[in-house]
XYZ file of C-alpha atoms in Angstrom:
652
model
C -13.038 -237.932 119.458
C -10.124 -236.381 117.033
C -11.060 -233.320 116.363
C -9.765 -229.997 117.634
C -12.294 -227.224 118.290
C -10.901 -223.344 119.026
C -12.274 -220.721 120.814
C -12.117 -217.365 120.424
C -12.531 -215.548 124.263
C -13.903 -212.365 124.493
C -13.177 -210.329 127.621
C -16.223 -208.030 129.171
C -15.169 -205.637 131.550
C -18.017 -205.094 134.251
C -16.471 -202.361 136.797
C -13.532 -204.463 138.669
C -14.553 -207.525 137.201
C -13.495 -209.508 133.497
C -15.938 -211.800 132.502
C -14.339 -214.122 129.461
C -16.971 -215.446 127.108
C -15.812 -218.417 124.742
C -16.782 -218.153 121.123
C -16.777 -221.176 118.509
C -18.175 -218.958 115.409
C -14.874 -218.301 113.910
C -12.934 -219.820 110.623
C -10.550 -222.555 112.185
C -13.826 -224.668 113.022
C -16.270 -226.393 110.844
C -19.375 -225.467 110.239
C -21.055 -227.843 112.670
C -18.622 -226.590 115.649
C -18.773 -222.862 115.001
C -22.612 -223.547 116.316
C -21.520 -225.027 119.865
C -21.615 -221.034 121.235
C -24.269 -219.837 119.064
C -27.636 -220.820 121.458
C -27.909 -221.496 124.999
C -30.847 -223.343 124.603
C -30.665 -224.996 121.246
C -29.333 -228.040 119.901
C -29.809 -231.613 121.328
C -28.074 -233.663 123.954
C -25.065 -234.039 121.188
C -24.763 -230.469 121.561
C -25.585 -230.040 125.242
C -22.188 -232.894 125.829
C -20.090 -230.125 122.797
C -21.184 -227.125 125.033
C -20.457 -228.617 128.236
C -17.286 -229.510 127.462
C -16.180 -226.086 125.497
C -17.364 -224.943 129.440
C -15.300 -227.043 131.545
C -12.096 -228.118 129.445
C -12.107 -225.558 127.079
C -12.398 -222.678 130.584
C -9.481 -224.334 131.978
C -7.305 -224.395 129.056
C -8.973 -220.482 128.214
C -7.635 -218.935 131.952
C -4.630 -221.119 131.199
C -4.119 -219.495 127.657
C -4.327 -215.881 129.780
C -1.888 -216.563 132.394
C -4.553 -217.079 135.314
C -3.922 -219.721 137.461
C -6.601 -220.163 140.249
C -6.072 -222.468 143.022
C -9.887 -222.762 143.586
C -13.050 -223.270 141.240
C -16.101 -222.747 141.658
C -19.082 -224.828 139.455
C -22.338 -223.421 139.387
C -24.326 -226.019 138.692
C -23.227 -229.235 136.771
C -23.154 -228.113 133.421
C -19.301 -226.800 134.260
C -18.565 -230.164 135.821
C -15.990 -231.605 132.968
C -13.470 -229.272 134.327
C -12.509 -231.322 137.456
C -11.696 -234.477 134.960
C -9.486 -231.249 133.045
C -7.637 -230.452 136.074
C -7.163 -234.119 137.152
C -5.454 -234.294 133.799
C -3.357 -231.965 134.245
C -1.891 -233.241 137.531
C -1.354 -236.760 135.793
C 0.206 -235.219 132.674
C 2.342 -232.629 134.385
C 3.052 -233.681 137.543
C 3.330 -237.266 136.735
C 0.561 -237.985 139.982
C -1.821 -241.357 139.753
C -5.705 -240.130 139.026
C -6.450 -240.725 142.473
C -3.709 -238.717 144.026
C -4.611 -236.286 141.322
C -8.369 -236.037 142.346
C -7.259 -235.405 146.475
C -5.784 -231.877 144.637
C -8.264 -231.126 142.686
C -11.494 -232.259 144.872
C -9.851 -229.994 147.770
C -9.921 -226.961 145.912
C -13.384 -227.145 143.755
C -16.433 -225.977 145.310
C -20.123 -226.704 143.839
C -23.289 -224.982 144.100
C -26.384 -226.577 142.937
C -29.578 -224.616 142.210
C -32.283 -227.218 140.662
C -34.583 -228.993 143.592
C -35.795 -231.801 140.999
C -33.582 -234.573 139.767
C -34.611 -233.589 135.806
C -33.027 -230.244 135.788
C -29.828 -231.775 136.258
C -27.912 -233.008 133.011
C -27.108 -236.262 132.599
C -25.844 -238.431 129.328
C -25.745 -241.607 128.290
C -22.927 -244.334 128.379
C -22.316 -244.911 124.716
C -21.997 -240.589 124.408
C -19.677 -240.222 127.369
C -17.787 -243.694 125.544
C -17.781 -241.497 122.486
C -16.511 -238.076 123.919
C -14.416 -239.530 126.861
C -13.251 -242.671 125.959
C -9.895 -241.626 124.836
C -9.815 -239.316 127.403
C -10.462 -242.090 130.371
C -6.524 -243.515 129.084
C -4.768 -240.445 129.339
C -6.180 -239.940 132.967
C -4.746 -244.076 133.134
C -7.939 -245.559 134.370
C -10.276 -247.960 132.830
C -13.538 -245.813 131.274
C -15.855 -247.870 133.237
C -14.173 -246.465 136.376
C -14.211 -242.703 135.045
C -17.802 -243.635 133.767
C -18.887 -244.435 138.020
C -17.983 -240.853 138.951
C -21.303 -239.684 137.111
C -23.537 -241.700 139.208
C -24.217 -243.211 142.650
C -22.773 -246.688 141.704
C -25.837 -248.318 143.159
C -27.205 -248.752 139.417
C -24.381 -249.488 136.974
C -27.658 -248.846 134.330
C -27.827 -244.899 135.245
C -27.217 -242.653 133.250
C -23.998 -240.262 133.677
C -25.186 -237.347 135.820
C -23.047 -234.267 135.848
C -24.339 -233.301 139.120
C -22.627 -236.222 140.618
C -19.346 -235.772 138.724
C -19.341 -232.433 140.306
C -20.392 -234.274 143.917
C -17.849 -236.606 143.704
C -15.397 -233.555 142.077
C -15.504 -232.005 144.671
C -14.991 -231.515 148.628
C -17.249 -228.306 149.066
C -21.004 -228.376 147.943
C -23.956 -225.818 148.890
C -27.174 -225.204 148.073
C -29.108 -221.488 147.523
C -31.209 -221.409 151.228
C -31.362 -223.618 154.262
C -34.360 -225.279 152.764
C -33.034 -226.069 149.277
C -29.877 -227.687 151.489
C -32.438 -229.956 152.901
C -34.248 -230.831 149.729
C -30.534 -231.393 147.950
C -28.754 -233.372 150.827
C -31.911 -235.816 150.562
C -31.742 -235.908 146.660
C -28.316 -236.809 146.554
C -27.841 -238.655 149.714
C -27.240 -242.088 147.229
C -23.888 -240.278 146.121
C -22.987 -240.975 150.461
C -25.118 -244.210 150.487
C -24.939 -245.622 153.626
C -24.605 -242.279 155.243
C -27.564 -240.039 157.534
C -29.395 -237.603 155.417
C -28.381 -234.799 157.869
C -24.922 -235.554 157.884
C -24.480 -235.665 153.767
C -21.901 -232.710 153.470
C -23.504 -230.357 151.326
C -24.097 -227.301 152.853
C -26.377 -224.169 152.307
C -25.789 -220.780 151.786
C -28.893 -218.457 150.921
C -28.679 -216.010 147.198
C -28.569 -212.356 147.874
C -29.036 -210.033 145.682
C -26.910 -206.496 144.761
C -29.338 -204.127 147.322
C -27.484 -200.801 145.170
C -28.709 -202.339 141.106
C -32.446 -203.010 142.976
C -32.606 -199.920 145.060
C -34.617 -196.596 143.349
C -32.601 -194.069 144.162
C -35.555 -192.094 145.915
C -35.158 -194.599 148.437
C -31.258 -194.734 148.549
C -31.509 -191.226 149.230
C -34.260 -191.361 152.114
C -31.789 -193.623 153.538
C -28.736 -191.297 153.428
C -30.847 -188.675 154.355
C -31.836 -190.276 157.776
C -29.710 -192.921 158.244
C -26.187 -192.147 156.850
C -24.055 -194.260 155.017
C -26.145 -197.422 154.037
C -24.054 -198.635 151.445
C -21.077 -198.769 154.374
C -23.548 -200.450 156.818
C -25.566 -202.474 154.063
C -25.294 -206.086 156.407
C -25.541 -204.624 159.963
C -29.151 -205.523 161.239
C -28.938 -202.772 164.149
C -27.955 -199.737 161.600
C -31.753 -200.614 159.516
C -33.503 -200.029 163.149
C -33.042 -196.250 161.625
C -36.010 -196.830 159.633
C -37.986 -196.285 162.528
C -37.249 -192.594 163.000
C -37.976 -192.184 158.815
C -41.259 -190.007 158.951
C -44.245 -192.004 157.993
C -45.345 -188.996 155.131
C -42.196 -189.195 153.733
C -41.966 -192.761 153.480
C -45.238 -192.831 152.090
C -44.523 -190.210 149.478
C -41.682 -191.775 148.714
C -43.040 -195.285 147.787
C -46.721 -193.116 146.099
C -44.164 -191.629 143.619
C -42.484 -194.288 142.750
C -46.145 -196.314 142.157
C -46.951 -193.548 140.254
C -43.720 -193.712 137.740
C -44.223 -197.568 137.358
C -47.971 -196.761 136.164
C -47.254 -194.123 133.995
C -44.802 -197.347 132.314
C -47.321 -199.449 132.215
C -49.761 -197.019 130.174
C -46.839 -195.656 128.251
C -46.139 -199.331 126.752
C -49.407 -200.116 125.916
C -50.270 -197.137 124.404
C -46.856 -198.045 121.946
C -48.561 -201.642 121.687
C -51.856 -200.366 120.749
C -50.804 -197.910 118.107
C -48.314 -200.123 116.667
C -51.663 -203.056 116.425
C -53.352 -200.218 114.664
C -56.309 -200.193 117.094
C -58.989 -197.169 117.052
C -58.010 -193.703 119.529
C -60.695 -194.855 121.283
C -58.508 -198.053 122.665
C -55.868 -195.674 122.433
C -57.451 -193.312 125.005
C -58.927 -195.852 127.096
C -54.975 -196.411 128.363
C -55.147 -194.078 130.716
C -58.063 -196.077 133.029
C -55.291 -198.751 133.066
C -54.434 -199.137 136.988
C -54.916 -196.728 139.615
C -52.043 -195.018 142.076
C -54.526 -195.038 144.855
C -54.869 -198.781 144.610
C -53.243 -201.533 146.424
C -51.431 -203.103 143.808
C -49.300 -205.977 143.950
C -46.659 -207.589 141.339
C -45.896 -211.328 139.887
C -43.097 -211.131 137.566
C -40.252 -214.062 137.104
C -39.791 -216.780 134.497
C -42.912 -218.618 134.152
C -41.913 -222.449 134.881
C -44.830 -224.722 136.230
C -44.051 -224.942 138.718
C -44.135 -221.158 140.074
C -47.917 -221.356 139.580
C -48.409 -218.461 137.564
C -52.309 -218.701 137.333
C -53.317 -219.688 140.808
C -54.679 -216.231 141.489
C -57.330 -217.099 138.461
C -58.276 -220.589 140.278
C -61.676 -218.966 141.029
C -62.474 -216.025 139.283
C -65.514 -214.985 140.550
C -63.486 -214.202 143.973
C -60.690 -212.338 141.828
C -63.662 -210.279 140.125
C -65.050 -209.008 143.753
C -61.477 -208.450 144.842
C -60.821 -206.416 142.088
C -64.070 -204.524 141.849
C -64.209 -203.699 145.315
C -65.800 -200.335 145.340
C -64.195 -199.061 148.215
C -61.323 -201.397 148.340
C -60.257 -202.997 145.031
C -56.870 -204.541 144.312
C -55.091 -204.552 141.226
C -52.441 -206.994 139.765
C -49.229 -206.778 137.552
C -47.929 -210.207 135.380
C -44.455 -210.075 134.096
C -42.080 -212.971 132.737
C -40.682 -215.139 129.888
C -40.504 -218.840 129.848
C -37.831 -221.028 128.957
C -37.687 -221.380 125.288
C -38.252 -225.303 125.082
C -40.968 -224.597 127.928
C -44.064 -225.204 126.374
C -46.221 -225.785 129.375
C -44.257 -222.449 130.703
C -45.595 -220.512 127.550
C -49.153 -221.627 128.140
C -48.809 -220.473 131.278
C -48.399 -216.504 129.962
C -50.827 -216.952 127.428
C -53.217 -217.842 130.000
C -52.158 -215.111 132.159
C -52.731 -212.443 128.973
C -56.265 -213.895 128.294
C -57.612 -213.249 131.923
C -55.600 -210.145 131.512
C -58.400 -209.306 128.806
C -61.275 -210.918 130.197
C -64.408 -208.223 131.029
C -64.305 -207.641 134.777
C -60.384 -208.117 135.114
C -58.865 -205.383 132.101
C -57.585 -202.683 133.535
C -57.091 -204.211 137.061
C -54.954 -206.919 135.883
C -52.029 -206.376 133.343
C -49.853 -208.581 131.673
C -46.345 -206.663 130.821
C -44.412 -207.987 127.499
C -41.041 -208.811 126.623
C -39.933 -209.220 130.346
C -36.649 -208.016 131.314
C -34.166 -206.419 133.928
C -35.223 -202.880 133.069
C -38.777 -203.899 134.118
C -37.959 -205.790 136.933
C -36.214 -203.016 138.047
C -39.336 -200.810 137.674
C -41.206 -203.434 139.412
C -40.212 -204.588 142.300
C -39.469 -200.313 143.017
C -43.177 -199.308 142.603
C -45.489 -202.270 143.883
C -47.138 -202.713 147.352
C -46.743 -206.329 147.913
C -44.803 -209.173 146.337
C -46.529 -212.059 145.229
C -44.812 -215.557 145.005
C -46.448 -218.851 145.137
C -43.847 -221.665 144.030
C -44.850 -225.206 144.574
C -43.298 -226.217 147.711
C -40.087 -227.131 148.016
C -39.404 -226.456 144.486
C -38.034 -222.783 144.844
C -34.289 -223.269 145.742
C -34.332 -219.473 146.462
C -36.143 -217.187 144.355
C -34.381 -213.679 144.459
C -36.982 -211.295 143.123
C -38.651 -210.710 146.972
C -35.461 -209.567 148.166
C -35.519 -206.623 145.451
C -38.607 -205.486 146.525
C -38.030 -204.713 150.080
C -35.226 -202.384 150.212
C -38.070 -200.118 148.119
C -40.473 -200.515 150.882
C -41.955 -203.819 149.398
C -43.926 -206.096 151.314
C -43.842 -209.903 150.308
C -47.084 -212.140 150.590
C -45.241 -215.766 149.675
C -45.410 -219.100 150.020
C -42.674 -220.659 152.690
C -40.233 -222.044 150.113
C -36.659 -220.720 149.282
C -35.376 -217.341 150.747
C -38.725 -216.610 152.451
C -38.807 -219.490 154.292
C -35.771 -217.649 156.190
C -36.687 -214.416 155.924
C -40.338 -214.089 156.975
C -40.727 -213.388 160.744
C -44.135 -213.017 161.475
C -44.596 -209.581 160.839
C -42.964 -208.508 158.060
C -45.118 -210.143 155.345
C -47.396 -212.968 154.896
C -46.828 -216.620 154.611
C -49.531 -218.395 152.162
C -50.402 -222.043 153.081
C -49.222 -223.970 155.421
C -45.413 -226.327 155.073
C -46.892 -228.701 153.228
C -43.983 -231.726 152.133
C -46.071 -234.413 151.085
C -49.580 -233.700 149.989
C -50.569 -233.833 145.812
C -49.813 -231.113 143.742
C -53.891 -230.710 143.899
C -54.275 -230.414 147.426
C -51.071 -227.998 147.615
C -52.895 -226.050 144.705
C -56.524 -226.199 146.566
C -55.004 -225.018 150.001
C -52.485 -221.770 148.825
C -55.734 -220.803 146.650
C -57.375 -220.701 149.116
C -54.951 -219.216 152.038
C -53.867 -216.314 149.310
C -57.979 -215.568 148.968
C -58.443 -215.489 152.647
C -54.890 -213.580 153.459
C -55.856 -211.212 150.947
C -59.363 -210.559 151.803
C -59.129 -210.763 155.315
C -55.445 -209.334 156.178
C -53.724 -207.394 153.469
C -56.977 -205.488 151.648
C -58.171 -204.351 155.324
C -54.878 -203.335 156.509
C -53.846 -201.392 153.255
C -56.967 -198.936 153.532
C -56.999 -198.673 157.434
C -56.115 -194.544 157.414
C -56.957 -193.775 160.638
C -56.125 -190.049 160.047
C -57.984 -190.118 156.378
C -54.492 -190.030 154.886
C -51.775 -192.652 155.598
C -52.054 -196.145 156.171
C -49.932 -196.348 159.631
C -50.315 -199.979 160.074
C -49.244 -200.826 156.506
C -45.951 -198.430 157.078
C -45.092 -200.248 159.872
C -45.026 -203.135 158.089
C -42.922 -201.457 155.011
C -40.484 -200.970 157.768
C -40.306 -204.227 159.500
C -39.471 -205.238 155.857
C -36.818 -202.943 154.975
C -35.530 -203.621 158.408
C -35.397 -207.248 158.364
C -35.194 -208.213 154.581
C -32.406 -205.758 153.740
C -29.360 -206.333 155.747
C -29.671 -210.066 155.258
C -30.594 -211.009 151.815
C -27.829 -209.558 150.004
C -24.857 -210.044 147.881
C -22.114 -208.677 150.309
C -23.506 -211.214 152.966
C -24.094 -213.757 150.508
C -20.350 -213.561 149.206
C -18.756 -212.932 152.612
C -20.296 -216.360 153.517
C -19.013 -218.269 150.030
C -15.387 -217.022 150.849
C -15.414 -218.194 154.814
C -16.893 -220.906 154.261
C -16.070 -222.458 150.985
C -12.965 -220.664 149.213
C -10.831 -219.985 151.792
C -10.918 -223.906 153.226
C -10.637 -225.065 149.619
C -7.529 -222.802 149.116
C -6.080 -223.999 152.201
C -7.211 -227.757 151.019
C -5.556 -226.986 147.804
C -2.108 -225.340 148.850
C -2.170 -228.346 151.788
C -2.283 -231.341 148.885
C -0.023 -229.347 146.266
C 3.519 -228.465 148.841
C 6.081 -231.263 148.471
C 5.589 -232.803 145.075
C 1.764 -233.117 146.380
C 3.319 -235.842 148.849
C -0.491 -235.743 150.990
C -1.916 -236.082 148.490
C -0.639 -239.292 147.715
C -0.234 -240.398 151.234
C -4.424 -240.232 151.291
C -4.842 -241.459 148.169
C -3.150 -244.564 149.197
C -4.546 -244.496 152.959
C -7.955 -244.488 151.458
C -6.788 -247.583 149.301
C -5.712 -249.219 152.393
C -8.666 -248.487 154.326
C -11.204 -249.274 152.251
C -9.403 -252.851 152.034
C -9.110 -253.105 155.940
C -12.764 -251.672 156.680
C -14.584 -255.145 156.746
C -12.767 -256.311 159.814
C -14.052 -253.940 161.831
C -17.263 -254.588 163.932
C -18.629 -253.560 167.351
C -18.994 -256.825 169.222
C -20.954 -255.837 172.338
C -22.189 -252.585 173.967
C -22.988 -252.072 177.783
C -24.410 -249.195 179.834
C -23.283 -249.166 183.512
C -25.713 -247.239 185.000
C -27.302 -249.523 187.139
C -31.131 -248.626 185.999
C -30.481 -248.182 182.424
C -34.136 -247.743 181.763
C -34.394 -244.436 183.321
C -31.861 -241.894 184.354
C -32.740 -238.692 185.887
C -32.086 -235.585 184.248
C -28.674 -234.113 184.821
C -27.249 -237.583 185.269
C -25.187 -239.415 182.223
C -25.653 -242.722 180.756
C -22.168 -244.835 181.012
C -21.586 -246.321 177.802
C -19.070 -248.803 176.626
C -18.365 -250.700 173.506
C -15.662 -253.685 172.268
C -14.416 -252.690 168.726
C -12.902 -255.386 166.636
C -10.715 -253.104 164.599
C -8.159 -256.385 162.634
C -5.331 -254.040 160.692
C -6.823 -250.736 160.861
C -4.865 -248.529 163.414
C -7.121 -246.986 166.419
C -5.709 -243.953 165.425
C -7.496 -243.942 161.940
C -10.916 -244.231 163.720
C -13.284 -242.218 165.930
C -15.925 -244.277 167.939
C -19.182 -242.293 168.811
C -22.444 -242.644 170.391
C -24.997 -241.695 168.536
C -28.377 -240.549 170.384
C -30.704 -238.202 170.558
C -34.761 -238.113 170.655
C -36.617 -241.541 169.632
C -39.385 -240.369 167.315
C -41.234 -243.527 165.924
C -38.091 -246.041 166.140
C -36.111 -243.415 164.774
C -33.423 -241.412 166.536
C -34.617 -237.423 165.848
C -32.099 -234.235 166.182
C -28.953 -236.598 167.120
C -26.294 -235.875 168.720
C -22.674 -237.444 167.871
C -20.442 -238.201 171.375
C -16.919 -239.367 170.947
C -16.047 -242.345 173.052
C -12.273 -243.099 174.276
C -10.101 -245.780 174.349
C -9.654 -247.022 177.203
C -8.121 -250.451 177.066
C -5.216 -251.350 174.498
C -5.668 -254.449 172.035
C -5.836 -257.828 173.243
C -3.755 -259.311 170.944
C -6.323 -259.795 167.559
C -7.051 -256.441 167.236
C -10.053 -255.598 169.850
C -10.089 -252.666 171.820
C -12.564 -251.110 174.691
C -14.369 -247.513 173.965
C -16.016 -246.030 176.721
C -17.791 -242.771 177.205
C -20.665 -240.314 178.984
C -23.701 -238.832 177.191
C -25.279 -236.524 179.448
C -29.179 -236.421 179.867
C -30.064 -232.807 179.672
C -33.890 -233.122 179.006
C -36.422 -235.503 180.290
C -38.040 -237.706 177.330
C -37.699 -240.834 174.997
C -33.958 -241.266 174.087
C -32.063 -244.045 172.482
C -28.503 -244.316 171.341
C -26.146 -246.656 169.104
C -22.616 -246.468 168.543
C -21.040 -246.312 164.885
C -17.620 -246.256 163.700
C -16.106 -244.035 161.413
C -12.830 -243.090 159.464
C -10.349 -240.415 159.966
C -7.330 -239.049 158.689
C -6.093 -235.389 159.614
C -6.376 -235.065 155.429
C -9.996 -235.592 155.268
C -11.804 -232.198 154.395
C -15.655 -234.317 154.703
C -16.010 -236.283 157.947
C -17.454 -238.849 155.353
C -15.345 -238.868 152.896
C -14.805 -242.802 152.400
C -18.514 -243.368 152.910
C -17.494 -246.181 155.401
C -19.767 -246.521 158.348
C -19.998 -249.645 161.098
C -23.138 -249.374 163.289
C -23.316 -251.436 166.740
């Protein structure tokens, strides 16, 4: 399109950090584009493509405009993606590179994170919108628009739309998702942008959300912890300084926890009493407040944004149960609802009205509660004064779910479904797991069976444990497990841990990547650009024309022996160098090959003259069982930063 648009950026100091926010509302623009930075939410696609590109180009020319020049960049989520196709340009305008040599620089140094488990939170657009917005922009990066167009999808359906998830896949050499179980569910949902390549070997990798233990932490606690175990704050990701918990004294923790239950009640009745007068209702409602929850109760909390999928209301699935629960004479249990929806979430805002009307159904008021206008200030008060943690996302929709972590450090105990973070972070006794690791049942039977595990765990578990005070006063058993929590939960699942990992293993290799491809007029940079060229040219020569084992019983070798394998590789033009051959074998699981295993072979005889060549090697049988093996051939280049870069496999 030929239009300018300007920004205006705002800088937001927050401690060491500057945050720069870009603004359209101002009097270069026309009235149309001063509304690009007006609502996250709003608009249509049209304005989702304005918005997204304000992101990516328009941040890159913004740090530009300031005099920052980062070697690495780091997308969270697509919606940033555009600004790999900025930086390309750059190197084509500037330093006069090819787009290909161009992308080597700028895939090194750009890392991705993706967050969204389901292929519809990802944005995609259409080919005649990314003809209208990019078209002109496809012939100043000199490539044909139907080739800039295949970077937004997996090029195994021309007809798909333009995803900016892949742009940012294929944008860059460093991906991750938010827990070891999101990595899964991601490296299978993308595994098309590698097709032809194992679903365990797609190189996106995971690192697990943390959150910032000091923001989350009530400073009762934070001073219990100075008190008897020094300098937490020093010490926040070393497991073995949180044993100190143990030597905390159990009255004290208690206390501790009571007054901080007590302060998130006297909240709770403080804002409805504000919500009742300002409804005008009678003093009588007015005074009634005060029955609202109980200190001495067991009370657990549900607050987060209330998507579908987080099963809000599966606590009311039979109510009759909830109503004993909660009436319990000697033992009742009382809940606490927070959250907002997304604002174009209308199944999410059903949700929350459905959670305020049980809220105010006779035989629930006053044991449940349904908290308004949701945000970090409540969390906050939250996650410091409950007893237990509820989460129930629909398995394995959670990429990692953050507001469990918050709770611990306050003596929090989580009762969650094993999805996300807490898939990784419950150990058998420091919480409860609801439902069994269900991956392919209906969204019914997953519904039917956490019902009913969350009944059962809470009837039969949590509500016995919670009240066991076998000297009339504390409950011991439940403070041991407040412990285990702090103990295990706290050092791991936070933000120092979480960024520690994101520099080792993601921006320091891309800022060697990118310092690597830009020395030397970016000279390897262009030597892989045109390898890859080359190789991709040369790759259908090669084939493996026969394997042999020569062990003489090749049907069964006795543990601690090694099976003797040897292959002839028909490799044509492409230099042995610029290969690895590799047995691949492991466990056979139903024809398939389970928890592989990758051997290199060696070459042990030269070429014969048309380009064959003998690879032999050992695989070691270390445990008795079923095994089976193939042997594949790969690229490589001492340049690659994925082992599958080229996506060019040849299987025996």
């Amino acid at each position: 399109m030929d239009r300018n648009v300007f920004a205006r950026v705002w800088e937001l100091r927050v401690g060491r950090i500057n945050v720069y926010l870009l603004d359209t509302d101002i009097p270069e623009n026309s009235a149309e584009d001063r509304l690009i930075t007006a609502e996250l939410y709003g608009g249509d696609l049209e304005m989702r493509m304005r918005q997204e590109i304000v992101l990516g180009i328009g941040g890159v020319k913004a740090l530009a405009a300031l005099g920052i020049e980062p070697d690495v960049f780091h997308m969270n989520e697509g919606h940033s993606a555009f600004l790999g196709l900025e930086r390309i340009r750059l190197n084509v305008v500037e330093k006069k590179l090819d787009f290909y040599s161009a992308l080597q620089v700028v895939a090194a140094a750009n890392v991705f994170s993706t967050h969204t488990p389901v292929p519809a939170g990802n944005d995609s657009f259409s080919r005649e919108m990314m003809q209208k917005y990019f078209g002109k922009f496809a012939k100043e990066l000199n490539i044909p628009f139907d080739e800039l167009f295949s970077f937004g999808h997996t090029r195994l359906n021309p007809n798909d739309p333009f995803s900016m998830t892949i742009l940012a896949l294929r944008l860059s050499r460093h991906a991750n998702g938010v827990s070891k179980l999101h990595g899964e569910v991601t490296r299978s949902l993308w595994k098309d942008v590698w097709s032809g390549v194992l679903i365990h070997e797609v190189p996106i990798t995971s690192i697990t959300n943390g959150v910032h233990t000091k923001t989350w932490m009530a400073p009762e606690f934070a001073d219990l912890y100075q008190k008897h175990l020094g300098d937490w704050e020093e010490h926040v990701t070393e497991p073995e300084f949180w044993r100190g918990v143990i030597d905390i004294h159990d009255a004290q923790l208690w206390e501790t926890h009571q007054q901080l239950k007590r302060r998130l009640i006297d909240f709770i009745r403080d804002r409805e009493r504000h919500r009742r007068e300002r409804l005008g209702e009678s003093p009588e409602s007015i005074r009634k407040v005060n029955r609202i929850l109980d200190p001495e109760i067991l009370t657990v909390g549900f607050a987060r944004r209330f998507a579908t999928y987080k099963r809000g209301t599966l606590l009311f699935s039979d109510k009759e149960r909830l109503k004993r629960l909660v009436n319990d004479a000697t033992r009742p249990v009382q809940f606490i609802f927070a959250g907002k929806a997304h604002p174009r979430d209308e199944a999410g805002k059903a949700l929350i009205q459905e959670v305020y009307k049980f809220s105010r159904e006779p035989g629930l008021e006053n044991r449940v509660v349904f908290l308004e206008d949701y945000d970090s200030y409540i969390s906050r008060r939250l996650v410091q004064g409950v007893d237990l943690w509820l989460n129930h996302p629909l398995r394995p929709l959670e990429a990692s779910g953050t507001s469990g972590m918050k709770s611990a450090p306050n003596g929090g105990i989580n009762l969650s479904v094993l999805d996300g973070w807490w898939r990784e972070g419950y150990n058998g006794s420091n919480g409860w797991a609801i439902g069994a690791e269900i991956d392919n049942g209906t969204t019914e039977f997953q519904n039917e069976v956490d019902a009913s595990s969350l009944y059962q765990l809470l009837e039969n578990q949590i509500v016995p444990l919670y009240y066991a005070k076998p000297d009339g006063k504390l409950p011991l058993a439940w403070l041991q497990l407040m412990r285990e929590s702090i103990r295990s939960v706290t050092p791991v699942f936070n933000t120092q841990r979480m960024v520690k990992e994101y520099t080792e293993q993601l921006y320091i290799p891309a800022a060697r990547g990118y310092q690597n491809f830009s020395r030397d007029g970016c000279g390897a940079a262009t030597h892989l650009s045109q390898w890859k060229t080359q190789m991709r040219k040369d790759w259908p020569q090669v084939q493996i024309s026969d394997v042999q084992v020569a062990n003489k019983d090749r049907q069964s070798i006795s543990v601690g022996e090694s099976l003797q394998i040897s292959a002839r590789v028909h490799l044509g033009a492409v230099d042995p160098q610029h290969v690895r051959v590799e047995a691949y074998h492991g466990e056979v699981d139903n024809g398939e090959i389970s928890n592989p295993t990758a051997t290199v072979l060696n070459q042990s005889s030269p070429a014969d003259g048309n380009g064959s060549y003998i690879y032999q090697g050992s695989v070691p049988a270390t445990e008795s069982g079923t095994y089976g093996f193939s042997v594949r051939v790969v690229p490589t280049h001492p340049c690659l930063m994925q082992a599958h870069e080229l996506r060019l496999i040849t299987w025996s």
